[in-house]
mmCIF file of C-alpha atoms in Angstrom:
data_model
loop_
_atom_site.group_PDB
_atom_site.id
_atom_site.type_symbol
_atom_site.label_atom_id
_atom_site.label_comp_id
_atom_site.label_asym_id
_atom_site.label_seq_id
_atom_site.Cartn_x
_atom_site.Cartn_y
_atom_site.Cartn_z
ATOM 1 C CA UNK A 26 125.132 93.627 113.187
ATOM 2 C CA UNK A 27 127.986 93.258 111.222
ATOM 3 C CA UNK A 28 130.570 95.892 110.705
ATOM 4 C CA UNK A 29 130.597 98.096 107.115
ATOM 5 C CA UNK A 30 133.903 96.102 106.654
ATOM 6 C CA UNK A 31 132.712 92.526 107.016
ATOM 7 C CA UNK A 32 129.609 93.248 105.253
ATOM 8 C CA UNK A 33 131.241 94.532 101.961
ATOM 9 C CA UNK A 34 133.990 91.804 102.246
ATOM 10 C CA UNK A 35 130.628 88.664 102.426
ATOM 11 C CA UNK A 36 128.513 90.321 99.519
ATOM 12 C CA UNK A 37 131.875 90.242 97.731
ATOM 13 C CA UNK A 38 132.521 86.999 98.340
ATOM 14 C CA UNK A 39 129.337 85.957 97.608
ATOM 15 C CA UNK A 40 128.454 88.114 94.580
ATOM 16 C CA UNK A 41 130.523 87.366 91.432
ATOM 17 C CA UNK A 42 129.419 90.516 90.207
ATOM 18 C CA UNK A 43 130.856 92.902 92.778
ATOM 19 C CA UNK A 44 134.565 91.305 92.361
ATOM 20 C CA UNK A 45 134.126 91.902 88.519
ATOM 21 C CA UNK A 46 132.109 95.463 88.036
ATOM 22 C CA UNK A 47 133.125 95.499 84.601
ATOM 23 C CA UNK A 48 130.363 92.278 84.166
ATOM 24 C CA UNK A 49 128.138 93.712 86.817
ATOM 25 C CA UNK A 50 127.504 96.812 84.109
ATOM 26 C CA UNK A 51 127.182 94.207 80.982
ATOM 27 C CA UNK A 52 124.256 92.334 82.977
ATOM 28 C CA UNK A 53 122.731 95.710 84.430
ATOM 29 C CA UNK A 54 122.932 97.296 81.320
ATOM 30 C CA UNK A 55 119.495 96.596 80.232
ATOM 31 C CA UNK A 56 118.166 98.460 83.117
ATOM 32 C CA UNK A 57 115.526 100.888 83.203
ATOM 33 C CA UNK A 58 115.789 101.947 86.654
ATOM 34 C CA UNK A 59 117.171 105.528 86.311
ATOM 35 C CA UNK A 60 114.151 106.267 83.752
ATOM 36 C CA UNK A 61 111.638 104.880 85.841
ATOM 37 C CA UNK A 62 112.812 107.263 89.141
ATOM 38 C CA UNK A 63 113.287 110.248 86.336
ATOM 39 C CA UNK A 64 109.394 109.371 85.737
ATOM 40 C CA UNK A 65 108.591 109.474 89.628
ATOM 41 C CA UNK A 66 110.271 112.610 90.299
ATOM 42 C CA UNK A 67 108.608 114.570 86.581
ATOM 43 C CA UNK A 68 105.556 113.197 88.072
ATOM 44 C CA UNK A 69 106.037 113.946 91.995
ATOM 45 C CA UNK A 70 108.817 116.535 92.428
ATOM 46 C CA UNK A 71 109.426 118.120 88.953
ATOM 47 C CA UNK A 72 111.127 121.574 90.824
ATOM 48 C CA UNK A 73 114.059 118.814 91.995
ATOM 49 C CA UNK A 74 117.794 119.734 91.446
ATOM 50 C CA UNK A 75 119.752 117.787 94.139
ATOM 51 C CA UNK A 76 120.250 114.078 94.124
ATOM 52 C CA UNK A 77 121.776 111.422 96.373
ATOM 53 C CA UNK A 78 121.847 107.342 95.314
ATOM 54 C CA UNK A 79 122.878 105.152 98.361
ATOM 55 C CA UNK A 80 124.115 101.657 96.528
ATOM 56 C CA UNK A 81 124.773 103.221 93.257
ATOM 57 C CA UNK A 82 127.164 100.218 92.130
ATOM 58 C CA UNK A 83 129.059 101.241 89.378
ATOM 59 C CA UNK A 84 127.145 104.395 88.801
ATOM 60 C CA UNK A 85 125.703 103.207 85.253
ATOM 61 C CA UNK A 86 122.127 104.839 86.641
ATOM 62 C CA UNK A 87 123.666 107.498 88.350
ATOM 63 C CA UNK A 88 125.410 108.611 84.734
ATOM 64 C CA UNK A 89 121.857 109.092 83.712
ATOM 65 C CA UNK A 90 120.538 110.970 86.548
ATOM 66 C CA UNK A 91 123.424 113.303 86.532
ATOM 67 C CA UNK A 92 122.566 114.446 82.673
ATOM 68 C CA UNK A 93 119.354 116.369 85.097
ATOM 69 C CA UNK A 94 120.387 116.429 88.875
ATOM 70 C CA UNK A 95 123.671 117.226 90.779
ATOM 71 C CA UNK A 96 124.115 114.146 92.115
ATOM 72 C CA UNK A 97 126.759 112.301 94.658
ATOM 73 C CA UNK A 98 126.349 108.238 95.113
ATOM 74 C CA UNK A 99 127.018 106.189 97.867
ATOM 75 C CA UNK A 100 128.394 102.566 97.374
ATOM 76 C CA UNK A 101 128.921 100.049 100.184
ATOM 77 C CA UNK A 102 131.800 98.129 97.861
ATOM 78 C CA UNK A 103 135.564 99.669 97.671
ATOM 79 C CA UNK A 104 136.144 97.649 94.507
ATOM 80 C CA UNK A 105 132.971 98.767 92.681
ATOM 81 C CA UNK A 106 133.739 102.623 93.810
ATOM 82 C CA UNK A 107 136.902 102.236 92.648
ATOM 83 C CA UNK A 108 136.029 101.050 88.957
ATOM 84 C CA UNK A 109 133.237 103.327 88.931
ATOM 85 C CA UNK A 110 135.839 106.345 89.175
ATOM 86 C CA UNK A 111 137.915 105.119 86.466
ATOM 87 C CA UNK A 112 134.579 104.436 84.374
ATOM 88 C CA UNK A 113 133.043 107.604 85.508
ATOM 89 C CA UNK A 114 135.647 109.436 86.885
ATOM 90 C CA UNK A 115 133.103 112.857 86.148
ATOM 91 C CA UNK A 116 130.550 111.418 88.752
ATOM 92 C CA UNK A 117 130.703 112.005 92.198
ATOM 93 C CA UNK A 118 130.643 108.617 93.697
ATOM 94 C CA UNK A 119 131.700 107.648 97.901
ATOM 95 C CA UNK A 120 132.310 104.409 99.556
ATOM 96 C CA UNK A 121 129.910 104.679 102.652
ATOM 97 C CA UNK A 122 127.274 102.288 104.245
ATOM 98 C CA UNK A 123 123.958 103.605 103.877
ATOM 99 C CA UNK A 124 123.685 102.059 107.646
ATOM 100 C CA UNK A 125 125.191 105.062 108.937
ATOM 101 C CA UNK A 126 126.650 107.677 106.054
ATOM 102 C CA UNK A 127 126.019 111.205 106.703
ATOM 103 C CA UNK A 128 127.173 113.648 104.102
ATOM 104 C CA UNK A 129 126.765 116.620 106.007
ATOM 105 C CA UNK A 130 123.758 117.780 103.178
ATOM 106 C CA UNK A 131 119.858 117.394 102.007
ATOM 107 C CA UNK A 132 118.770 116.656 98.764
ATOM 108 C CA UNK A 133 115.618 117.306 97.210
ATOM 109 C CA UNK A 134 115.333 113.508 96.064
ATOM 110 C CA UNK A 135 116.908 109.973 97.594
ATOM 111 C CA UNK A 136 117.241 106.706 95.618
ATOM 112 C CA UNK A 137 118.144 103.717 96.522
ATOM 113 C CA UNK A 138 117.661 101.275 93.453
ATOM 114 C CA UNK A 139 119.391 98.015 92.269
ATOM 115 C CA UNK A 140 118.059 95.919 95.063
ATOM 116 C CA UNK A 141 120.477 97.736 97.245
ATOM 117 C CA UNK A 142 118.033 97.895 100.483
ATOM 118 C CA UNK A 143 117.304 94.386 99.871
ATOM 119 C CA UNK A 144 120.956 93.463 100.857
ATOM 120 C CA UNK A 145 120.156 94.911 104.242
ATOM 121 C CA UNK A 146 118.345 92.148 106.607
ATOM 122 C CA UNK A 147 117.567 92.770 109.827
ATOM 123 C CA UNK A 148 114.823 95.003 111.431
ATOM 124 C CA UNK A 149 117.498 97.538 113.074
ATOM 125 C CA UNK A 150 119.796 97.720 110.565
ATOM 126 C CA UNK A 151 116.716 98.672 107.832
ATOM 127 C CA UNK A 152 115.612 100.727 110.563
ATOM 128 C CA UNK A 153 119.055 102.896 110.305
ATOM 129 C CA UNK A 154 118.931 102.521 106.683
ATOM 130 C CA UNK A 155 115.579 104.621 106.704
ATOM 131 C CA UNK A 156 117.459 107.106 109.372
ATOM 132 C CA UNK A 157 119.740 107.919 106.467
ATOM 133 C CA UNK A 158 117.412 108.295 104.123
ATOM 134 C CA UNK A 159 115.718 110.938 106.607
ATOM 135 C CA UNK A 160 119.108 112.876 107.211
ATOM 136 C CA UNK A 161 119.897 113.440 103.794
ATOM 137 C CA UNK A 162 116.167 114.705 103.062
ATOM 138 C CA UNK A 163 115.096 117.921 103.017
ATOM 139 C CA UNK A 164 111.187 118.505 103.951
ATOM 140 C CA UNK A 165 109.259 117.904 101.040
ATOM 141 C CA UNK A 166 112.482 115.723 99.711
ATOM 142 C CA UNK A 167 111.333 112.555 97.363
ATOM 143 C CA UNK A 168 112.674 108.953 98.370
ATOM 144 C CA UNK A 169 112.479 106.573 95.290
ATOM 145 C CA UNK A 170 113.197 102.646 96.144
ATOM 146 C CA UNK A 171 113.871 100.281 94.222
ATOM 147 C CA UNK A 172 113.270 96.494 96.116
ATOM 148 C CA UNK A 173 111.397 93.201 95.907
ATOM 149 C CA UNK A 174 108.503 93.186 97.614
ATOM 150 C CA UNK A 175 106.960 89.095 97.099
ATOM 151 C CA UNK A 176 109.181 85.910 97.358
ATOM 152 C CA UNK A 177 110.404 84.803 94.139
ATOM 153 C CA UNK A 178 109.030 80.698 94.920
ATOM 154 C CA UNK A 179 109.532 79.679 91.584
ATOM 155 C CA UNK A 180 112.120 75.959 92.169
ATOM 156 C CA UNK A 181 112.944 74.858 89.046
ATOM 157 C CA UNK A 182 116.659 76.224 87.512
ATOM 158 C CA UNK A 183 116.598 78.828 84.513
ATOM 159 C CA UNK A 184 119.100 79.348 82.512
ATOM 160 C CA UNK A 185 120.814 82.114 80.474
ATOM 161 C CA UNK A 186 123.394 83.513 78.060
ATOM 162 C CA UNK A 187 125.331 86.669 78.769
ATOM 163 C CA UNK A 188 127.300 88.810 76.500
ATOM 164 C CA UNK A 189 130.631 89.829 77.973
ATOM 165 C CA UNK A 190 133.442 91.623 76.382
ATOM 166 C CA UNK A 191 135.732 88.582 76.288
ATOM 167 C CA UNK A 192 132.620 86.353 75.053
ATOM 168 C CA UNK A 193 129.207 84.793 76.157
ATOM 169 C CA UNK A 194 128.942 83.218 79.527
ATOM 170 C CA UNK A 195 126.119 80.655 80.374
ATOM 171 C CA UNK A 196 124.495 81.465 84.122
ATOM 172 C CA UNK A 197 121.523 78.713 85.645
ATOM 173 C CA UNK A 198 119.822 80.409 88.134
ATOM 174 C CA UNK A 199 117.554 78.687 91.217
ATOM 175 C CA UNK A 200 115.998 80.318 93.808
ATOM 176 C CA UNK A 201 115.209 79.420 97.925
ATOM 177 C CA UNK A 202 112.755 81.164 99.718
ATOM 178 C CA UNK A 203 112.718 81.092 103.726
ATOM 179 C CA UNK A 204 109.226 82.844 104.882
ATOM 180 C CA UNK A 205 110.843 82.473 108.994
ATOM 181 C CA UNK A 206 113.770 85.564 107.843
ATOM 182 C CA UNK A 207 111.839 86.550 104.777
ATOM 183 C CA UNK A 208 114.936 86.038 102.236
ATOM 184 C CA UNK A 209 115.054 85.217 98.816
ATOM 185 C CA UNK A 210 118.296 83.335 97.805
ATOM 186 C CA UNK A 211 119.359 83.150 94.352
ATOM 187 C CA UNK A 212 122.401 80.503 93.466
ATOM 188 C CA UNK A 213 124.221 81.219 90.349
ATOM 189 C CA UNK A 214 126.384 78.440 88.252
ATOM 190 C CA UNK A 215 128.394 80.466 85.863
ATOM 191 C CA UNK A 216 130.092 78.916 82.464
ATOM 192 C CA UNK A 217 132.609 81.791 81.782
ATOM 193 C CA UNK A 218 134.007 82.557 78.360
ATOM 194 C CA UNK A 219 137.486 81.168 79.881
ATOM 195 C CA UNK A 220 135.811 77.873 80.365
ATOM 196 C CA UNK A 221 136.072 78.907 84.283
ATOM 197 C CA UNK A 222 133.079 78.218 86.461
ATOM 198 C CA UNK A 223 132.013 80.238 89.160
ATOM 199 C CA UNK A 224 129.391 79.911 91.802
ATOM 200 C CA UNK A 225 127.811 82.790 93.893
ATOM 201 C CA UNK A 226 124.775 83.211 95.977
ATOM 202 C CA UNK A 227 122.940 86.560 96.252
ATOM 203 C CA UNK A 228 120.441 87.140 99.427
ATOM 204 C CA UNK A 229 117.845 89.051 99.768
ATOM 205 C CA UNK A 230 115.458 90.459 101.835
ATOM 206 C CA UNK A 231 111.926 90.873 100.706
ATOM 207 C CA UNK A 232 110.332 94.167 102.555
ATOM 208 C CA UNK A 233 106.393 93.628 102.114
ATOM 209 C CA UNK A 234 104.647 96.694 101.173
ATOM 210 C CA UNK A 235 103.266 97.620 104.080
ATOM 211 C CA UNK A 236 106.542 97.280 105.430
ATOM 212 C CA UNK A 237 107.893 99.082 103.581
ATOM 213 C CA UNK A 238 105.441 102.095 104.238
ATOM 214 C CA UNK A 239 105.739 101.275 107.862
ATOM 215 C CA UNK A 240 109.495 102.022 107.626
ATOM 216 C CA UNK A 241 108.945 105.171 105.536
ATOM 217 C CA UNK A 242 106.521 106.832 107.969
ATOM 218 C CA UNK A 243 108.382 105.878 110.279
ATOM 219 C CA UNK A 244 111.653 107.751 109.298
ATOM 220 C CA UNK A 245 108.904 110.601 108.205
ATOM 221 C CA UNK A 246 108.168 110.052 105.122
ATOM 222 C CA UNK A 247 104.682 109.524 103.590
ATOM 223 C CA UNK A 248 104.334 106.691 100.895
ATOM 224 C CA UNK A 249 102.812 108.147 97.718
ATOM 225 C CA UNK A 250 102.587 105.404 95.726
ATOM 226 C CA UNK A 251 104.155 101.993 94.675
ATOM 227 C CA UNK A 252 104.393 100.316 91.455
ATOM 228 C CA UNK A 253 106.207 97.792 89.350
ATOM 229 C CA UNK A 254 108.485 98.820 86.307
ATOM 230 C CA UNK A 255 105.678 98.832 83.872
ATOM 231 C CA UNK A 256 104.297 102.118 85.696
ATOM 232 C CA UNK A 257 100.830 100.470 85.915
ATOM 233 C CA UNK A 258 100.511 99.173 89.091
ATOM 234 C CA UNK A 259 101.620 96.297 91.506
ATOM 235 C CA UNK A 260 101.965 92.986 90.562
ATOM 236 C CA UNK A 261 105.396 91.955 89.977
ATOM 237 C CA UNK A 262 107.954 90.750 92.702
ATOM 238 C CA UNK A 263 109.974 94.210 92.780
ATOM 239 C CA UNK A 264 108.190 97.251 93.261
ATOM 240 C CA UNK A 265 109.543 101.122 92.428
ATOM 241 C CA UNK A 266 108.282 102.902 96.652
ATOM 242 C CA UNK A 267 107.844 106.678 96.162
ATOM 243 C CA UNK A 268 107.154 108.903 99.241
ATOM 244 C CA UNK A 269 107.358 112.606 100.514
ATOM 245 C CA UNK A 270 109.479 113.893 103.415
ATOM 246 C CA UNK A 271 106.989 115.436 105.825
ATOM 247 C CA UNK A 272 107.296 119.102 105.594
ATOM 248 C CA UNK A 273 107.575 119.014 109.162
ATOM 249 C CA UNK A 274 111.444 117.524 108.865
ATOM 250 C CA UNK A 275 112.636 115.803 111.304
ATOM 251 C CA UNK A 276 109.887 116.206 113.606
ATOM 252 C CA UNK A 277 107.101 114.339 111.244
ATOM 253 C CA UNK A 278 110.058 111.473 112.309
ATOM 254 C CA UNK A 279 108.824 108.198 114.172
ATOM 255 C CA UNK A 280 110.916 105.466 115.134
ATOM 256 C CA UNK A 281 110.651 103.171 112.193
ATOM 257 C CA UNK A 282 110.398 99.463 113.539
ATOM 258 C CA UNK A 283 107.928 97.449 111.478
#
């Protein structure tokens, strides 16, 4: 495994939109993600007051959730935590890798949205990721996911236009599937506004769903239900997971290997 370090320095590298978080909230900024977990939670824990958001980015969903919940975020990039104070300086936002952060507190509900678990790719590591999910819930705690959950197989390139604040930028998108580690790449060609090109690559690993509810029960948690964004059931490629803490704590805990 790869230390917090290296890791943040590849996805970096890799991910035009984590060396420029100012464009990373211009193409997020269409998300619906924080209303869709404010849905789960009305629906599934609507007593909740306490929040934590391992990979919050930039904190654009996070700035939502905090108009209801006291909230801290967790962000594996130094660079995006660092904008994200000067854009949000009122948020409580930390660099720490949800491999292994412990913030010393339980929450009534955990997120973890954006595709951030998805950047995580190896049975171990996810199995940690799920540990720190568990340490930061208290019994009866809600964990809300956000992840793909089916290959995206689709070869031919698509391409689209971007509005930035220095202009529009032209990104052509193609994906790569490899069933053997179960990762969807996408490869990005960007046209910048500069007349600059830029190329990243964004991996991802897809989490089946009965995966993912072996991970969650697991860590102790029992899946309640999952669902794509249009709240109506399961048929997309990214799927909102919503479970329960067992109100046993830490002893309702398995190891969670799948």
């Amino acid at each position: 495994m790869t230390s917090p370090d290296t890791e943040a320095e590849y996805v970096e590298a890799t991910n035009l939109l984590y060396r420029d978080p100012a464009l990373y909230d211009v193409v997020q900024s269409d998300s619906t993600s924080a209303e869709m977990c404010q849905t789960l939670i009305d629906l599934h824990r609507p007593d909740a007051r306490t929040l934590v958001d391992f990979g919050c980015g930039t904190g654009r969903d996070l700035e939502i959730l905090a108009k209801r919940f006291e909230c801290i975020g967790v962000d594996l990039q130094p660079g995006v935590v660092d904008y994200a104070h000067q854009a949000r300086p009122e948020l409580d936002i930390r660099t720490g890798d949800m491999r292994t952060a412990r913030l010393g507190s339980r929450m009534d509900v955990v997120t973890c949205m954006g595709n951030s678990l998805a950047y995580v790719h190896d049975n171990e590591a996810i199995s940690q990721v799920f540990a720190t999910f568990a340490a930061h819930a208290r019994p009866g705690a809600l964990l809300v996911l956000c992840s793909p959950v089916a290959p995206i197989t689709q070869t031919e390139p698509t391409t689209a236009t971007v509005d930035t604040p220095t202009g529009s930028a032209t990104v052509t998108i193609r994906h790569t599937w490899d069933l053997r580690t179960q990762i969807n790449t996408m490869h990005r060609h960007w046209m910048l506004p500069s007349g600059d090109e830029a190329r990243d690559e964004i991996r991802r690993r897809v989490l089946f769903p009965q995966e993912l509810e072996r991970y969650a029960e697991g860590a102790g948690f029992e899946v309640l239900d999952m669902l794509d964004g249009t709240g109506t059931g399961l048929t997309g490629p990214t799927a909102y997971t919503v479970a329960r803490r067992d109100d046993r704590g830490d002893q309702g805990a398995r190891h969670a290997r799948p």
